[in-house]
């Protein structure tokens, strides 16, 4: 990198004008800074309560400018810049400044407001951007307004004082909204896996290869187990409350199922263990549980009626 | 007929001072026999708790599947007056201490048909005008 010595007269004039401008500005800046310094030394303007972030920013900018001038000085004297520590300092300062930029943007609003209040010296009362919340705004001004406006008609209806709170008639539903579609799918798959792990097939496999001692326990079929649990629960309730509960048709049927040998179907039914099988087509085959078709209640009732009619006819014949 | 085969045991015995009674769960073991009648259970309980059987009220007897064991509830009142005050009417009726008075079926149906002609609170006044 050698400076070319073929400079034209235009360039020379430009350079000289620029240098003159620099010297003028430098003198102006030094005067200004000296006046500020005098102010601070005299204690006219306090700097203790300034925003420390801005202090850091000023210092960094100042050091940046100083390093730049140092570089320019060295260049103008014709020295080499290679391996100079000034460049490292410059790079460091530059990176820190760039990191500070987003923070600066965030507090820009506050700083602008402060400057505005400092310069103008007053705060507009209608300013909707006041800092503190106003608790008076929480009081409902509707009643007062109504009584003033309507007056003659509808006196009794509105002004009844604090009215009784009527909760909305909405039944509680399970809230699923926090889960994304992917999360729901993952949960379904997890449930299917857990179900598959406890299926009879996997259990037998586990017993076959397990080294623990074999436990033989009476393990009833699912409907009988359910029946026994329900019966136990009902028994405890009845004995605790000294009352006998009425028996619905569903319960009667369940009881019949529990006392007879209805587990024969389970011998031939095997659980679905597709969740454990690592398949690329797993998602396509993943069918949800059998859905109940949405039939209107009237249609359902008429269907039921037809069923009972048919059954009675069958039993008569 | 206090047969030795019939055993009565009581569980969860509690003295209910608020209602002036003692209440318990009764387990009756009667292997090879039909369910024991409530009157006999009352007599047995009377001898067990040294009271007359007329202040003892039993209800809710259910025999377990297969037979042999029956479970029910029993209440023993301090006096018959308290029993008449605190027992529900249908249980008093079982002992003959209370009679439900209702008009004959035909009259009930006639009243119902008369009520059908009127709307609202006037329905209650219709019954009085039995012609």
XYZ file of C-alpha atoms in Angstrom:
448
model
C 0.000 0.000 0.000
C 1.825 3.032 -1.289
C 0.194 6.421 -1.667
C 0.093 7.582 -5.284
C 1.912 10.881 -5.762
C 0.012 11.865 -8.895
C -2.492 14.201 -7.196
C -4.396 16.715 -9.246
C -4.900 20.353 -8.300
C -8.669 19.796 -7.728
C -7.974 17.139 -5.170
C -5.469 19.417 -3.480
C -7.944 22.280 -3.160
C -10.609 19.913 -1.821
C -8.226 18.495 0.751
C -7.116 21.931 1.929
C -10.729 23.106 2.333
C -11.554 19.944 4.266
C -8.567 20.451 6.571
C -9.621 24.025 7.260
C -13.144 22.866 8.102
C -11.751 20.229 10.465
C -9.629 22.741 12.333
C -12.588 25.132 12.713
C -14.813 22.404 14.021
C -12.154 21.131 16.381
C -11.758 24.567 17.932
C -15.540 24.898 18.306
C -15.809 21.470 19.912
C -12.982 22.193 22.381
C -14.644 25.443 23.418
C -17.970 23.667 23.951
C -16.413 20.832 25.943
C -14.503 23.251 28.126
C -17.671 25.121 28.938
C -19.416 21.835 29.890
C -16.436 20.868 32.028
C -16.615 24.185 33.843
C -20.310 23.614 34.433
C -19.751 20.149 35.892
C -16.870 21.397 38.079
C -19.003 24.217 39.385
C -21.785 21.735 40.148
C -24.401 23.487 38.035
C -25.549 20.328 36.327
C -25.566 17.066 38.231
C -24.449 13.935 36.462
C -24.967 11.486 39.294
C -28.513 10.578 38.448
C -28.048 10.040 34.749
C -28.839 6.748 33.073
C -25.720 4.621 33.516
C -26.316 2.914 30.215
C -25.980 6.210 28.441
C -22.805 6.987 30.396
C -21.265 3.789 29.145
C -22.353 4.655 25.647
C -20.714 8.064 25.783
C -17.480 6.641 27.072
C -17.397 4.024 24.382
C -18.145 6.491 21.625
C -15.475 8.795 22.956
C -12.869 6.059 23.025
C -13.897 5.040 19.527
C -13.408 8.538 18.200
C -10.061 8.889 19.947
C -8.818 5.655 18.432
C -9.975 6.757 15.009
C -8.115 10.043 15.258
C -5.024 8.169 16.397
C -5.246 5.997 13.307
C -5.674 9.002 11.057
C -2.643 10.629 12.683
C -0.511 7.589 12.068
C -1.705 7.361 8.469
C -0.975 10.982 7.809
C 2.557 10.528 9.191
C 2.997 7.577 6.888
C 3.431 4.855 9.518
C 2.312 1.241 9.187
C -0.948 0.160 10.807
C -0.131 -3.529 10.895
C -0.434 -5.211 14.316
C -1.314 -1.986 16.044
C -3.304 -2.346 19.245
C -5.468 0.584 18.241
C -7.217 -1.574 15.688
C -8.017 -4.216 18.269
C -9.461 -1.615 20.571
C -11.475 -0.188 17.709
C -12.933 -3.573 16.824
C -13.792 -4.280 20.457
C -15.514 -0.942 20.919
C -17.417 -1.404 17.685
C -18.758 -4.804 18.682
C -19.861 -3.584 22.089
C -21.643 -0.642 20.513
C -23.442 -2.913 18.108
C -24.560 -5.146 20.975
C -25.869 -2.104 22.769
C -27.966 -1.043 19.834
C -31.095 -3.191 20.531
C -31.110 -2.073 24.170
C -30.819 1.457 22.957
C -33.839 1.023 20.755
C -35.858 -0.312 23.670
C -35.182 2.649 25.941
C -35.394 5.183 23.147
C -39.013 6.024 23.986
C -38.187 6.710 27.617
C -35.166 8.820 26.721
C -37.199 10.883 24.265
C -39.864 11.519 26.862
C -37.246 12.576 29.412
C -35.646 14.946 26.952
C -39.037 16.393 26.079
C -39.903 17.009 29.717
C -36.458 18.460 30.364
C -36.629 20.857 27.453
C -40.268 21.883 27.699
C -40.401 21.762 31.481
C -44.050 20.626 31.701
C -46.114 17.461 31.396
C -49.340 17.531 29.422
C -52.255 16.417 31.641
C -54.180 14.882 28.731
C -51.171 12.796 27.804
C -52.488 9.224 27.423
C -48.961 7.879 27.834
C -48.645 8.573 31.518
C -46.605 6.079 33.471
C -48.811 5.233 36.466
C -52.088 3.303 36.225
C -55.171 5.082 37.501
C -57.293 3.033 39.904
C -60.168 5.488 39.613
C -60.664 4.217 36.106
C -61.733 0.851 37.495
C -64.875 2.305 39.074
C -67.786 1.907 36.715
C -69.307 5.250 35.917
C -72.303 3.684 34.154
C -74.809 3.948 37.010
C -74.181 7.608 37.541
C -74.449 8.289 33.856
C -77.712 6.371 33.519
C -79.373 8.068 36.428
C -78.422 11.430 35.017
C -79.541 10.752 31.476
C -82.730 8.728 31.823
C -84.217 10.209 34.942
C -87.998 9.896 34.562
C -88.428 6.648 32.709
C -86.799 3.443 33.971
C -85.961 4.697 37.429
C -86.588 1.432 39.209
C -84.829 -0.945 36.872
C -81.327 0.538 36.908
C -80.840 2.056 40.346
C -81.145 -1.086 42.478
C -77.710 -0.834 44.001
C -75.269 -3.727 43.734
C -76.992 -6.358 41.603
C -76.736 -10.063 42.210
C -73.946 -11.730 40.300
C -75.312 -14.407 38.013
C -72.588 -16.779 36.825
C -72.768 -17.793 33.184
C -74.461 -21.131 32.518
C -71.551 -22.775 30.798
C -70.551 -26.299 31.652
C -66.903 -26.943 32.380
C -64.964 -28.383 29.480
C -61.458 -29.733 29.283
C -59.166 -27.042 27.859
C -56.992 -28.376 25.100
C -55.851 -25.130 23.570
C -52.352 -25.050 24.977
C -51.335 -28.118 23.050
C -50.378 -27.859 19.431
C -51.589 -30.375 16.868
C -48.205 -32.069 16.952
C -48.303 -32.382 20.724
C -51.747 -33.936 20.607
C -50.581 -36.488 18.067
C -47.541 -37.273 20.189
C -49.748 -37.828 23.201
C -51.990 -40.200 21.289
C -48.953 -42.170 20.173
C -47.608 -42.304 23.716
C -50.915 -43.571 25.024
C -51.068 -46.220 22.330
C -47.531 -47.306 23.225
C -48.365 -47.606 26.893
C -51.482 -49.593 26.109
C -49.500 -51.843 23.796
C -46.854 -52.439 26.470
C -49.449 -53.758 28.877
C -51.133 -56.029 26.329
C -51.252 -59.768 26.872
C -48.770 -60.497 24.088
C -46.055 -58.298 25.502
C -46.770 -59.527 28.996
C -46.273 -63.132 27.975
C -43.065 -62.240 26.180
C -41.828 -60.471 29.282
C -42.681 -63.434 31.483
C -40.851 -65.705 29.097
C -37.571 -63.810 29.177
C -37.785 -62.402 32.676
C -35.461 -63.835 35.311
C -37.620 -62.899 38.258
C -39.706 -65.573 39.971
C -43.027 -66.189 38.287
C -46.085 -64.904 40.110
C -49.385 -66.597 39.558
C -52.299 -64.372 40.413
C -55.914 -64.594 39.529
C -56.387 -62.059 36.836
C -59.971 -61.632 35.809
C -61.110 -60.325 32.462
C -61.656 -56.625 31.946
C -65.446 -56.528 32.387
C -65.315 -58.666 35.517
C -62.565 -56.585 36.988
C -64.500 -53.404 36.264
C -67.576 -54.902 37.814
C -65.746 -55.906 40.960
C -64.217 -52.470 41.375
C -67.553 -50.769 40.866
C -69.255 -53.140 43.258
C -66.627 -52.528 45.910
C -66.972 -48.772 45.504
C -70.740 -48.949 45.773
C -70.534 -51.195 48.804
C -68.290 -48.779 50.635
C -70.555 -45.869 49.815
C -73.673 -47.665 50.959
C -72.181 -48.827 54.213
C -70.709 -45.443 54.936
C -73.909 -43.519 54.320
C -76.442 -46.060 55.661
C -78.352 -46.033 52.431
C -79.130 -48.421 49.609
C -78.728 -46.995 46.128
C -81.283 -47.766 43.446
C -80.077 -50.139 40.725
C -80.235 -48.934 37.137
C -80.606 -51.163 34.122
C -76.992 -50.584 33.150
C -75.815 -51.749 36.536
C -78.018 -54.811 36.380
C -76.488 -55.752 33.046
C -72.989 -55.156 34.359
C -73.726 -57.363 37.328
C -74.957 -60.100 35.021
C -71.765 -59.777 32.978
C -69.636 -59.918 36.075
C -71.205 -63.075 37.433
C -71.144 -65.071 34.250
C -68.320 -66.295 32.078
C -68.245 -63.551 29.501
C -64.468 -63.580 29.166
C -64.452 -66.125 26.402
C -64.273 -63.412 23.763
C -61.005 -62.197 25.210
C -59.303 -65.455 24.405
C -59.438 -64.693 20.715
C -58.989 -60.917 20.841
C -55.467 -59.577 20.831
C -54.523 -56.007 21.639
C -53.229 -53.617 19.035
C -49.450 -53.332 19.372
C -48.837 -51.390 16.186
C -47.615 -48.474 18.334
C -44.523 -50.433 19.327
C -43.752 -51.614 15.842
C -41.323 -49.221 14.154
C -43.015 -48.580 10.892
C -42.651 -45.828 8.343
C -46.316 -46.257 7.521
C -47.180 -45.946 11.185
C -48.867 -42.576 10.823
C -51.190 -43.688 8.086
C -52.327 -46.745 9.976
C -52.860 -44.801 13.184
C -56.617 -44.710 13.295
C -58.322 -42.980 16.217
C -60.839 -44.743 18.432
C -64.120 -45.663 16.856
C -66.230 -42.538 16.700
C -69.871 -42.484 17.640
C -71.942 -41.198 14.778
C -73.829 -38.009 15.522
C -77.456 -38.984 15.367
C -80.135 -36.557 16.430
C -81.928 -37.420 19.657
C -85.289 -37.801 17.947
C -83.850 -40.239 15.451
C -82.133 -42.140 18.230
C -85.376 -42.434 20.174
C -87.310 -43.714 17.188
C -84.549 -46.225 16.450
C -84.664 -47.464 20.019
C -88.420 -47.825 19.856
C -88.147 -49.869 16.686
C -85.517 -52.064 18.324
C -87.671 -52.858 21.354
C -90.641 -53.555 19.116
C -88.605 -55.976 17.070
C -87.241 -57.660 20.168
C -90.684 -58.139 21.651
C -91.955 -59.512 18.391
C -89.037 -61.938 18.306
C -89.679 -63.144 21.820
C -93.370 -63.597 21.180
C -92.904 -65.745 18.133
C -86.690 -70.507 65.552
C -83.295 -69.423 66.738
C -81.374 -71.958 64.761
C -77.687 -72.255 65.644
C -76.783 -72.068 61.994
C -77.982 -68.467 61.710
C -75.318 -66.092 63.045
C -75.774 -62.365 63.389
C -72.834 -60.001 63.681
C -72.844 -56.230 63.784
C -70.270 -53.891 62.264
C -69.626 -50.145 62.367
C -71.633 -49.595 65.493
C -72.274 -45.923 66.196
C -74.299 -44.069 68.812
C -76.095 -41.203 67.164
C -76.976 -38.849 70.027
C -78.470 -36.285 67.694
C -81.188 -38.663 66.576
C -81.424 -40.611 69.839
C -80.519 -43.932 68.331
C -77.822 -46.519 67.795
C -77.079 -47.493 64.230
C -75.077 -50.416 62.854
C -74.482 -52.653 59.883
C -75.826 -56.179 60.360
C -74.195 -59.267 58.805
C -76.359 -62.395 58.834
C -74.762 -65.775 58.056
C -77.323 -68.406 57.050
C -75.575 -71.134 55.082
C -77.941 -73.451 53.280
C -81.037 -71.403 54.120
C -83.086 -68.696 52.489
C -82.713 -65.101 53.549
C -83.767 -64.578 57.150
C -86.913 -62.535 57.773
C -86.568 -59.060 59.242
C -88.765 -59.904 62.225
C -86.389 -62.630 63.341
C -83.402 -60.328 62.943
C -85.183 -57.751 65.097
C -85.797 -60.274 67.858
C -82.176 -61.412 67.814
C -80.920 -57.854 67.941
C -83.314 -57.109 70.788
C -81.754 -59.869 72.878
C -78.255 -58.768 71.901
C -78.767 -55.130 72.858
C -81.300 -55.714 75.631
C -84.176 -53.791 74.179
C -87.642 -54.639 72.996
C -87.807 -55.433 69.319
C -90.378 -52.733 68.585
C -87.814 -49.898 68.708
C -85.543 -51.732 66.263
C -85.878 -50.848 62.582
C -84.061 -52.947 59.965
C -83.814 -52.234 56.275
C -81.727 -52.685 53.156
C -80.961 -56.397 53.431
C -79.109 -57.728 50.409
C -77.972 -61.306 50.001
C -74.604 -61.875 48.389
C -74.288 -63.874 45.220
C -74.330 -67.589 45.990
C -76.270 -67.220 49.221
C -75.174 -67.703 52.811
C -74.509 -64.099 53.760
C -76.832 -61.110 53.967
C -75.888 -57.538 54.825
C -78.239 -54.820 55.999
C -78.691 -51.858 58.326
C -80.352 -51.584 61.712
C -81.383 -48.630 63.891
C -82.244 -48.971 67.581
C -84.100 -45.986 69.010
C -84.123 -44.967 72.673
C -87.895 -44.818 72.878
C -90.772 -45.414 70.538
C -91.670 -41.704 70.607
C -88.320 -40.775 69.144
C -88.730 -43.509 66.600
C -92.095 -42.114 65.518
C -90.550 -38.668 65.264
C -87.387 -39.455 63.335
C -88.101 -42.516 61.237
C -89.332 -42.056 57.694
C -93.022 -42.808 57.264
C -92.618 -45.798 54.989
C -90.544 -47.670 57.575
C -93.105 -46.896 60.273
C -95.761 -48.199 57.923
C -93.873 -51.495 57.695
C -94.292 -51.882 61.446
C -97.881 -50.775 61.337
C -97.275 -47.529 63.236
C -98.357 -45.302 60.385
C -101.080 -45.395 57.768
C -100.808 -43.559 54.492
C -104.208 -42.119 53.723
C -104.900 -41.656 50.099
C -108.203 -41.555 48.299
C -109.239 -44.449 46.134
C -107.710 -44.893 42.744
C -110.865 -43.907 40.922
C -111.130 -40.670 42.837
C -107.510 -39.842 42.224
C -107.968 -40.279 38.525
C -111.095 -38.156 38.494
C -109.314 -35.393 40.321
C -106.488 -35.529 37.836
C -108.886 -35.183 34.946
C -110.570 -32.219 36.597
C -107.190 -30.603 37.092
C -106.406 -30.974 33.421
C -109.069 -28.421 32.581
C -107.502 -25.691 34.693
C -104.158 -23.885 34.379
C -101.677 -22.764 37.060
C -102.353 -22.332 40.770
C -106.058 -22.975 40.300
C -105.226 -26.670 40.003
C -104.879 -26.959 43.771
C -108.365 -25.516 44.253
C -109.910 -27.973 41.852
C -109.520 -30.951 44.199
C -111.650 -29.342 46.869
C -114.684 -29.250 44.612
C -115.384 -32.972 44.593
C -118.843 -33.435 43.276
